[in-house]
Amino acid sequence: GRMAREAALWLLLLFSAHLLLRRASAIDRGQFPPPTSFLFGTSTSAYQIEGGYLEGKKGLSNWDVYTHKQGTIEDGSNGDIAADHYHRYMEDIELMHSLGVNSYRFSIAWTRILPRGRFGHVNPDGVAFYNAIINALLHKGIQPFVTIFHYDIPHELEERYGGWLSPEIQKDFGYFAEVCFKMFGDRVKFWVTMNQPNLLAKFAYMNGWFPPGHCSKPYGNCAFGNSSIEPYIVGHNMILSHANAVSIYRNNYQETQGGYIGIAVAARWFLDPIILGDYPAEMRKILGPTLPEFTLKQKKKLHATKLDFIGLNHYSTWYLKDCIFSSCEMDPMDGDARALSLAERDGVPIGKQVNIRLLNTNSCY
């Protein structure tokens, strides 16, 4: 349709602000198409930047609780203050404006809008905060790209039914997404349902690095979890939650609001079901009954909720070695991928090594 064709013409290049500043001398705006047809911007996530974790009637998120538990974060830091964007967002937007960018991708903290998920009220203070950010961005000529879910969920949903391990989360995510469409969709024209859900499934339920910290041997030594099963249950629920949000937007908001909706991923095993209606055949062959099945109704819903755009987050380049047809000393971090990722070949690095120090608590990109 018209919207899909228009969306295909838009190119989005998102640089983390610190990388943009570090390499500013190597980037020339003239190397890219004019601003009317190309969005050149910065990107953040709510937990990494906002702070103000108990302000504005915000509820506790899974990250708030997790980082306050002794031993979960190596240096004991947390996102209580982070970059203090909650208080300094106007300064931050002015900095973006001074860089000359015309887009900004940020995520909405679920617990600022719905402190208790669908089991509580919509928080007017949280709505006002994001309204202020969106309006300030537009005033500066910066297009807001909104990520609905960037790894932080209300802690209450973890306590009530286990968060992403339960199909109940699909109802909560749909409710949260619809509140966002209602409150901000008159001005937000680009929606990202989720940021790299495949990495959340891996880091939170296979390696145990992200909340709720689930894993089992040989991937890690956690108090709870099953690294061979839980990541796929979680992934399944995230795929169906994404489809639910897209369906709600398509059926109730897109025509009147005139926006676009997509997802940011880093792996095929999410795109295949989202676009084609099922997991890759190779994945099904490797995992067998461990991999959840989509019902016929769910497959039809996935087929009906096509994307307007696909976001690809690219940080670095790796060599991959096929471990199905050749022997490998598998790294547990690579899970069931049957592939080995390497930064060098025959002792030669793939490229120049860089050392970027990640500030604050985590790597929630």
Tab-separated table of C-alpha atoms in Angstrom:
chain	number	residue	atom	x	y	z
A	1	GLY	CA	0.000	0.000	0.000
A	2	ARG	CA	0.917	3.697	-0.077
A	3	MET	CA	2.301	3.737	3.473
A	4	ALA	CA	4.490	0.706	2.952
A	5	ARG	CA	5.886	2.175	-0.279
A	6	GLU	CA	6.604	5.502	1.401
A	7	ALA	CA	8.218	3.773	4.368
A	8	ALA	CA	10.526	1.884	2.050
A	9	LEU	CA	11.899	5.228	0.837
A	10	TRP	CA	12.886	6.308	4.327
A	11	LEU	CA	16.353	5.348	5.459
A	12	LEU	CA	17.199	5.551	9.117
A	13	LEU	CA	20.768	5.740	10.379
A	14	LEU	CA	20.983	5.781	14.167
A	15	PHE	CA	24.299	6.552	15.823
A	16	SER	CA	24.764	6.388	19.582
A	17	ALA	CA	25.613	9.916	20.651
A	18	HIS	CA	28.992	8.986	22.095
A	19	LEU	CA	30.015	7.206	18.885
A	20	LEU	CA	28.873	10.155	16.812
A	21	LEU	CA	30.979	12.516	18.883
A	22	ARG	CA	34.006	10.215	18.855
A	23	ARG	CA	33.937	9.880	15.065
A	24	ALA	CA	32.498	13.272	14.140
A	25	SER	CA	35.617	14.198	12.193
A	26	ALA	CA	35.099	11.172	9.918
A	27	ILE	CA	31.450	11.964	9.106
A	28	ASP	CA	30.343	14.575	6.611
A	29	ARG	CA	26.624	15.402	6.279
A	30	GLY	CA	27.146	15.830	2.564
A	31	GLN	CA	27.812	12.082	2.289
A	32	PHE	CA	24.130	11.399	2.935
A	33	PRO	CA	20.877	12.267	1.134
A	34	PRO	CA	19.133	15.570	2.000
A	35	PRO	CA	17.198	15.816	5.309
A	36	THR	CA	13.877	15.715	3.474
A	37	SER	CA	14.433	12.057	2.563
A	38	PHE	CA	16.928	10.799	5.133
A	39	LEU	CA	16.732	10.653	8.903
A	40	PHE	CA	20.062	11.010	10.666
A	41	GLY	CA	19.796	10.693	14.409
A	42	THR	CA	20.677	9.500	17.861
A	43	SER	CA	19.285	6.679	19.978
A	44	THR	CA	18.832	5.884	23.678
A	45	SER	CA	16.885	3.599	25.991
A	46	ALA	CA	14.856	4.749	28.995
A	47	TYR	CA	16.633	2.826	31.759
A	48	GLN	CA	20.083	3.822	30.543
A	49	ILE	CA	19.386	7.526	30.350
A	50	GLU	CA	16.422	8.732	32.411
A	51	GLY	CA	17.124	8.223	36.103
A	52	GLY	CA	14.417	9.663	38.360
A	53	TYR	CA	13.406	6.113	39.123
A	54	LEU	CA	11.067	7.004	42.013
A	55	GLU	CA	9.851	10.349	40.640
A	56	GLY	CA	6.661	11.243	38.845
A	57	LYS	CA	4.691	8.385	40.418
A	58	LYS	CA	6.711	5.868	38.396
A	59	GLY	CA	6.412	2.208	39.394
A	60	LEU	CA	9.317	-0.166	39.950
A	61	SER	CA	10.644	-1.908	36.861
A	62	ASN	CA	12.426	-5.238	36.605
A	63	TRP	CA	15.720	-3.338	36.170
A	64	ASP	CA	15.094	-1.176	39.252
A	65	VAL	CA	14.676	-4.285	41.384
A	66	TYR	CA	17.440	-6.308	39.722
A	67	THR	CA	20.178	-3.672	39.980
A	68	HIS	CA	19.409	-3.117	43.660
A	69	LYS	CA	20.102	-6.758	44.488
A	70	GLN	CA	23.595	-7.246	45.812
A	71	GLY	CA	25.896	-9.011	43.382
A	72	THR	CA	23.839	-8.646	40.196
A	73	ILE	CA	25.866	-5.694	38.855
A	74	GLU	CA	29.632	-6.101	39.071
A	75	ASP	CA	30.437	-2.575	40.256
A	76	GLY	CA	27.206	-2.128	42.235
A	77	SER	CA	25.934	0.720	40.046
A	78	ASN	CA	22.341	1.216	38.942
A	79	GLY	CA	20.094	3.454	36.850
A	80	ASP	CA	18.587	5.474	39.689
A	81	ILE	CA	20.131	8.655	38.257
A	82	ALA	CA	21.782	7.457	35.017
A	83	ALA	CA	22.285	10.487	32.719
A	84	ASP	CA	19.569	12.399	34.629
A	85	HIS	CA	17.583	12.812	31.426
A	86	TYR	CA	14.415	12.967	33.510
A	87	HIS	CA	15.478	16.412	34.732
A	88	ARG	CA	17.766	17.477	31.890
A	89	TYR	CA	15.884	16.389	28.780
A	90	MET	CA	15.659	19.958	27.459
A	91	GLU	CA	19.456	20.273	27.604
A	92	ASP	CA	19.816	16.911	25.889
A	93	ILE	CA	17.419	17.893	23.111
A	94	GLU	CA	19.341	21.129	22.613
A	95	LEU	CA	22.537	19.084	22.299
A	96	MET	CA	20.901	16.921	19.644
A	97	HIS	CA	19.742	20.031	17.820
A	98	SER	CA	23.277	21.423	17.906
A	99	LEU	CA	24.516	18.213	16.249
A	100	GLY	CA	22.162	18.827	13.368
A	101	VAL	CA	20.261	15.551	13.671
A	102	ASN	CA	16.663	15.301	12.512
A	103	SER	CA	15.535	12.159	14.369
A	104	TYR	CA	15.783	10.739	17.871
A	105	ARG	CA	14.900	7.197	18.836
A	106	PHE	CA	14.037	6.802	22.511
A	107	SER	CA	12.062	4.272	24.518
A	108	ILE	CA	9.124	4.836	26.842
A	109	ALA	CA	9.562	3.454	30.341
A	110	TRP	CA	6.592	1.114	30.774
A	111	THR	CA	6.359	1.915	34.496
A	112	ARG	CA	6.143	5.683	33.928
A	113	ILE	CA	2.976	5.196	31.911
A	114	LEU	CA	1.548	2.103	33.652
A	115	PRO	CA	3.192	1.681	37.077
A	116	ARG	CA	1.361	-1.640	37.597
A	117	GLY	CA	0.779	-2.711	34.030
A	118	ARG	CA	-2.865	-3.260	33.106
A	119	PHE	CA	-3.619	-3.861	36.797
A	120	GLY	CA	-3.392	-0.152	37.645
A	121	HIS	CA	-4.094	3.308	36.297
A	122	VAL	CA	-2.496	5.326	33.509
A	123	ASN	CA	-0.057	7.717	35.202
A	124	PRO	CA	-0.703	11.315	34.063
A	125	ASP	CA	2.746	12.441	35.272
A	126	GLY	CA	4.435	9.913	32.988
A	127	VAL	CA	2.255	10.923	30.045
A	128	ALA	CA	3.122	14.580	30.671
A	129	PHE	CA	6.866	13.777	30.741
A	130	TYR	CA	6.858	12.107	27.336
A	131	ASN	CA	4.505	14.735	25.917
A	132	ALA	CA	7.059	17.353	26.918
A	133	ILE	CA	9.883	15.415	25.220
A	134	ILE	CA	7.901	14.822	22.016
A	135	ASN	CA	6.764	18.438	21.789
A	136	ALA	CA	10.293	19.752	22.426
A	137	LEU	CA	11.719	17.461	19.736
A	138	LEU	CA	9.171	18.576	17.159
A	139	HIS	CA	9.802	22.216	18.052
A	140	LYS	CA	13.466	21.640	17.163
A	141	GLY	CA	12.620	19.862	13.929
A	142	ILE	CA	13.571	16.418	15.277
A	143	GLN	CA	11.369	13.459	14.361
A	144	PRO	CA	10.553	11.232	17.374
A	145	PHE	CA	11.053	7.496	16.843
A	146	VAL	CA	9.514	5.691	19.806
A	147	THR	CA	10.519	2.231	20.996
A	148	ILE	CA	7.643	0.818	23.031
A	149	PHE	CA	9.664	-1.922	24.762
A	150	HIS	CA	13.384	-1.718	25.472
A	151	TYR	CA	13.875	-4.444	28.124
A	152	ASP	CA	12.136	-2.785	31.098
A	153	ILE	CA	8.773	-4.121	32.304
A	154	PRO	CA	6.750	-3.429	35.461
A	155	HIS	CA	8.113	-5.557	38.295
A	156	GLU	CA	4.534	-6.356	39.244
A	157	LEU	CA	4.154	-8.405	36.059
A	158	GLU	CA	7.147	-10.526	37.085
A	159	GLU	CA	5.579	-11.124	40.489
A	160	ARG	CA	2.051	-11.801	39.214
A	161	TYR	CA	2.769	-14.298	36.444
A	162	GLY	CA	6.479	-14.461	35.623
A	163	GLY	CA	6.679	-11.695	33.038
A	164	TRP	CA	7.732	-12.846	29.565
A	165	LEU	CA	7.459	-16.511	30.551
A	166	SER	CA	3.668	-16.259	30.552
A	167	PRO	CA	1.296	-15.669	27.613
A	168	GLU	CA	-0.425	-13.163	29.930
A	169	ILE	CA	2.275	-10.665	28.948
A	170	GLN	CA	0.699	-10.471	25.487
A	171	LYS	CA	-2.355	-8.769	27.003
A	172	ASP	CA	-0.214	-6.374	29.006
A	173	PHE	CA	1.986	-5.452	26.065
A	174	GLY	CA	-1.016	-4.821	23.831
A	175	TYR	CA	-2.595	-2.645	26.512
A	176	PHE	CA	0.628	-0.662	27.001
A	177	ALA	CA	1.117	-0.188	23.262
A	178	GLU	CA	-2.448	1.037	22.829
A	179	VAL	CA	-2.067	3.582	25.621
A	180	CYS	CA	1.046	4.880	23.823
A	181	PHE	CA	-0.781	5.095	20.483
A	182	LYS	CA	-3.664	6.961	22.138
A	183	MET	CA	-1.510	9.412	24.059
A	184	PHE	CA	1.278	10.133	21.571
A	185	GLY	CA	0.265	8.843	18.133
A	186	ASP	CA	-1.018	12.211	16.941
A	187	ARG	CA	2.649	13.371	16.886
A	188	VAL	CA	4.729	10.171	16.850
A	189	LYS	CA	4.834	8.783	13.306
A	190	PHE	CA	7.407	6.018	13.765
A	191	TRP	CA	6.876	3.181	16.245
A	192	VAL	CA	9.318	0.380	17.080
A	193	THR	CA	7.461	-2.337	18.988
A	194	MET	CA	10.591	-3.894	20.545
A	195	ASN	CA	14.326	-3.478	20.539
A	196	GLN	CA	16.280	-6.678	19.822
A	197	PRO	CA	13.939	-9.071	21.632
A	198	ASN	CA	16.198	-11.968	20.601
A	199	LEU	CA	18.971	-10.603	22.814
A	200	LEU	CA	16.636	-10.224	25.786
A	201	ALA	CA	15.622	-13.872	25.434
A	202	LYS	CA	19.294	-14.837	25.397
A	203	PHE	CA	20.762	-12.524	28.028
A	204	ALA	CA	17.880	-12.740	30.526
A	205	TYR	CA	16.850	-16.395	30.175
A	206	MET	CA	19.888	-18.226	28.769
A	207	ASN	CA	22.974	-16.458	30.166
A	208	GLY	CA	21.273	-14.922	33.209
A	209	TRP	CA	22.896	-11.505	32.775
A	210	PHE	CA	19.707	-9.405	32.524
A	211	PRO	CA	16.685	-9.520	34.840
A	212	PRO	CA	15.152	-11.790	35.963
A	213	GLY	CA	18.560	-13.524	35.823
A	214	HIS	CA	17.431	-16.991	34.748
A	215	CYS	CA	19.873	-19.608	33.470
A	216	SER	CA	21.112	-23.154	33.973
A	217	LYS	CA	24.383	-24.979	33.363
A	218	PRO	CA	26.462	-24.907	31.196
A	219	TYR	CA	25.329	-21.365	30.315
A	220	GLY	CA	25.468	-20.066	33.856
A	221	ASN	CA	24.820	-20.855	37.490
A	222	CYS	CA	21.536	-19.153	38.438
A	223	ALA	CA	19.090	-19.898	41.233
A	224	PHE	CA	16.260	-20.259	38.692
A	225	GLY	CA	15.815	-21.044	35.032
A	226	ASN	CA	16.241	-23.543	32.225
A	227	SER	CA	18.525	-22.219	29.475
A	228	SER	CA	17.402	-24.876	27.002
A	229	ILE	CA	13.683	-24.084	27.192
A	230	GLU	CA	12.900	-20.662	28.683
A	231	PRO	CA	14.513	-18.457	25.974
A	232	TYR	CA	12.186	-19.976	23.366
A	233	ILE	CA	9.079	-19.589	25.517
A	234	VAL	CA	10.028	-15.953	26.087
A	235	GLY	CA	10.793	-15.394	22.404
A	236	HIS	CA	7.453	-16.927	21.441
A	237	ASN	CA	5.584	-14.585	23.789
A	238	MET	CA	7.506	-11.572	22.517
A	239	ILE	CA	6.753	-12.416	18.870
A	240	LEU	CA	3.040	-12.749	19.636
A	241	SER	CA	3.105	-9.569	21.751
A	242	HIS	CA	4.666	-7.709	18.837
A	243	ALA	CA	1.946	-9.047	16.519
A	244	ASN	CA	-0.709	-7.960	19.000
A	245	ALA	CA	0.631	-4.387	19.115
A	246	VAL	CA	0.908	-4.161	15.319
A	247	SER	CA	-2.628	-5.474	14.931
A	248	ILE	CA	-3.969	-2.873	17.363
A	249	TYR	CA	-2.157	-0.080	15.516
A	250	ARG	CA	-3.193	-1.304	12.064
A	251	ASN	CA	-6.859	-1.739	12.963
A	252	ASN	CA	-7.449	1.287	15.188
A	253	TYR	CA	-4.838	4.018	14.750
A	254	GLN	CA	-2.692	3.880	11.615
A	255	GLU	CA	-5.250	5.219	9.149
A	256	THR	CA	-6.136	8.262	11.249
A	257	GLN	CA	-2.653	8.937	12.667
A	258	GLY	CA	-0.711	8.255	9.475
A	259	GLY	CA	2.297	6.599	11.090
A	260	TYR	CA	4.496	3.534	10.554
A	261	ILE	CA	5.270	0.562	12.756
A	262	GLY	CA	8.174	-1.884	12.769
A	263	ILE	CA	10.634	-3.736	14.974
A	264	ALA	CA	14.390	-3.586	15.639
A	265	VAL	CA	16.063	-6.996	15.584
A	266	ALA	CA	19.456	-8.638	15.333
A	267	ALA	CA	18.548	-12.189	14.279
A	268	ARG	CA	16.580	-14.184	11.696
A	269	TRP	CA	14.725	-16.349	14.181
A	270	PHE	CA	12.450	-13.431	15.008
A	271	LEU	CA	11.964	-12.098	11.499
A	272	ASP	CA	10.929	-15.449	10.006
A	273	PRO	CA	7.855	-15.886	12.233
A	274	ILE	CA	6.994	-12.175	12.092
A	275	ILE	CA	7.108	-12.060	8.287
A	276	LEU	CA	6.565	-15.668	7.195
A	277	GLY	CA	4.460	-16.983	10.068
A	278	ASP	CA	6.830	-19.597	11.517
A	279	TYR	CA	10.368	-20.222	12.739
A	280	PRO	CA	13.143	-21.148	10.281
A	281	ALA	CA	13.070	-24.818	9.274
A	282	GLU	CA	16.687	-25.252	10.407
A	283	MET	CA	15.775	-23.974	13.855
A	284	ARG	CA	12.844	-26.374	14.109
A	285	LYS	CA	15.121	-29.239	13.054
A	286	ILE	CA	17.744	-28.421	15.685
A	287	LEU	CA	15.396	-27.728	18.606
A	288	GLY	CA	12.546	-30.121	17.875
A	289	PRO	CA	9.749	-30.076	20.495
A	290	THR	CA	11.656	-27.509	22.584
A	291	LEU	CA	10.539	-24.807	20.149
A	292	PRO	CA	6.937	-23.693	20.757
A	293	GLU	CA	4.366	-24.074	17.974
A	294	PHE	CA	2.172	-21.308	16.588
A	295	THR	CA	-1.513	-22.143	16.315
A	296	LEU	CA	-3.215	-21.661	12.948
A	297	LYS	CA	-4.939	-18.557	14.335
A	298	GLN	CA	-1.603	-17.124	15.502
A	299	LYS	CA	0.016	-17.809	12.114
A	300	LYS	CA	-2.824	-15.980	10.374
A	301	LYS	CA	-2.363	-13.031	12.723
A	302	LEU	CA	1.373	-12.925	12.029
A	303	HIS	CA	0.735	-12.999	8.276
A	304	ALA	CA	-1.799	-10.182	8.628
A	305	THR	CA	0.473	-7.855	10.634
A	306	LYS	CA	3.209	-6.987	8.170
A	307	LEU	CA	5.916	-4.456	9.000
A	308	ASP	CA	6.316	-0.967	7.558
A	309	PHE	CA	10.049	-1.063	8.272
A	310	ILE	CA	12.727	-3.231	9.880
A	311	GLY	CA	15.332	-1.759	12.210
A	312	LEU	CA	18.769	-3.399	12.220
A	313	ASN	CA	21.127	-2.518	15.060
A	314	HIS	CA	24.716	-2.970	13.881
A	315	TYR	CA	27.607	-2.579	16.314
A	316	SER	CA	30.435	-4.685	14.966
A	317	THR	CA	31.373	-7.318	12.394
A	318	TRP	CA	32.223	-10.948	13.152
A	319	TYR	CA	33.261	-14.063	11.332
A	320	LEU	CA	30.860	-16.982	11.675
A	321	LYS	CA	31.878	-20.639	11.523
A	322	ASP	CA	29.307	-23.312	10.732
A	323	CYS	CA	29.349	-25.879	13.523
A	324	ILE	CA	26.760	-28.238	11.995
A	325	PHE	CA	29.007	-29.628	9.285
A	326	SER	CA	32.373	-28.966	10.943
A	327	SER	CA	33.715	-29.480	14.449
A	328	CYS	CA	33.795	-26.480	16.788
A	329	GLU	CA	34.751	-25.794	20.347
A	330	MET	CA	31.408	-24.185	21.096
A	331	ASP	CA	31.181	-21.088	23.250
A	332	PRO	CA	28.236	-21.461	25.684
A	333	MET	CA	27.363	-17.833	24.926
A	334	ASP	CA	26.404	-18.896	21.395
A	335	GLY	CA	23.676	-21.171	22.776
A	336	ASP	CA	21.905	-23.428	20.282
A	337	ALA	CA	23.025	-21.430	17.246
A	338	ARG	CA	25.370	-24.213	16.037
A	339	ALA	CA	27.687	-21.432	14.893
A	340	LEU	CA	30.842	-19.963	16.364
A	341	SER	CA	31.360	-16.186	16.248
A	342	LEU	CA	34.963	-14.999	16.009
A	343	ALA	CA	36.658	-11.600	15.787
A	344	GLU	CA	39.683	-13.031	13.972
A	345	ARG	CA	40.670	-15.652	11.400
A	346	ASP	CA	44.034	-17.430	11.398
A	347	GLY	CA	45.129	-15.054	14.124
A	348	VAL	CA	44.337	-11.941	12.087
A	349	PRO	CA	41.672	-9.576	13.580
A	350	ILE	CA	38.757	-8.742	11.315
A	351	GLY	CA	39.476	-5.036	11.819
A	352	LYS	CA	40.950	-2.432	14.102
A	353	GLN	CA	40.103	-3.025	17.757
A	354	VAL	CA	38.301	-0.224	19.557
A	355	ASN	CA	37.756	0.268	23.250
A	356	ILE	CA	34.473	1.944	24.091
A	357	ARG	CA	33.690	2.174	27.787
A	358	LEU	CA	29.994	1.649	28.425
A	359	LEU	CA	28.832	3.947	31.162
A	360	ASN	CA	26.380	3.106	33.956
A	361	THR	CA	24.923	-0.309	34.551
A	362	ASN	CA	24.175	-2.406	31.533
A	363	SER	CA	24.102	-2.857	27.800
A	364	CYS	CA	20.371	-2.485	27.112
A	365	TYR	CA	20.552	-1.483	23.466
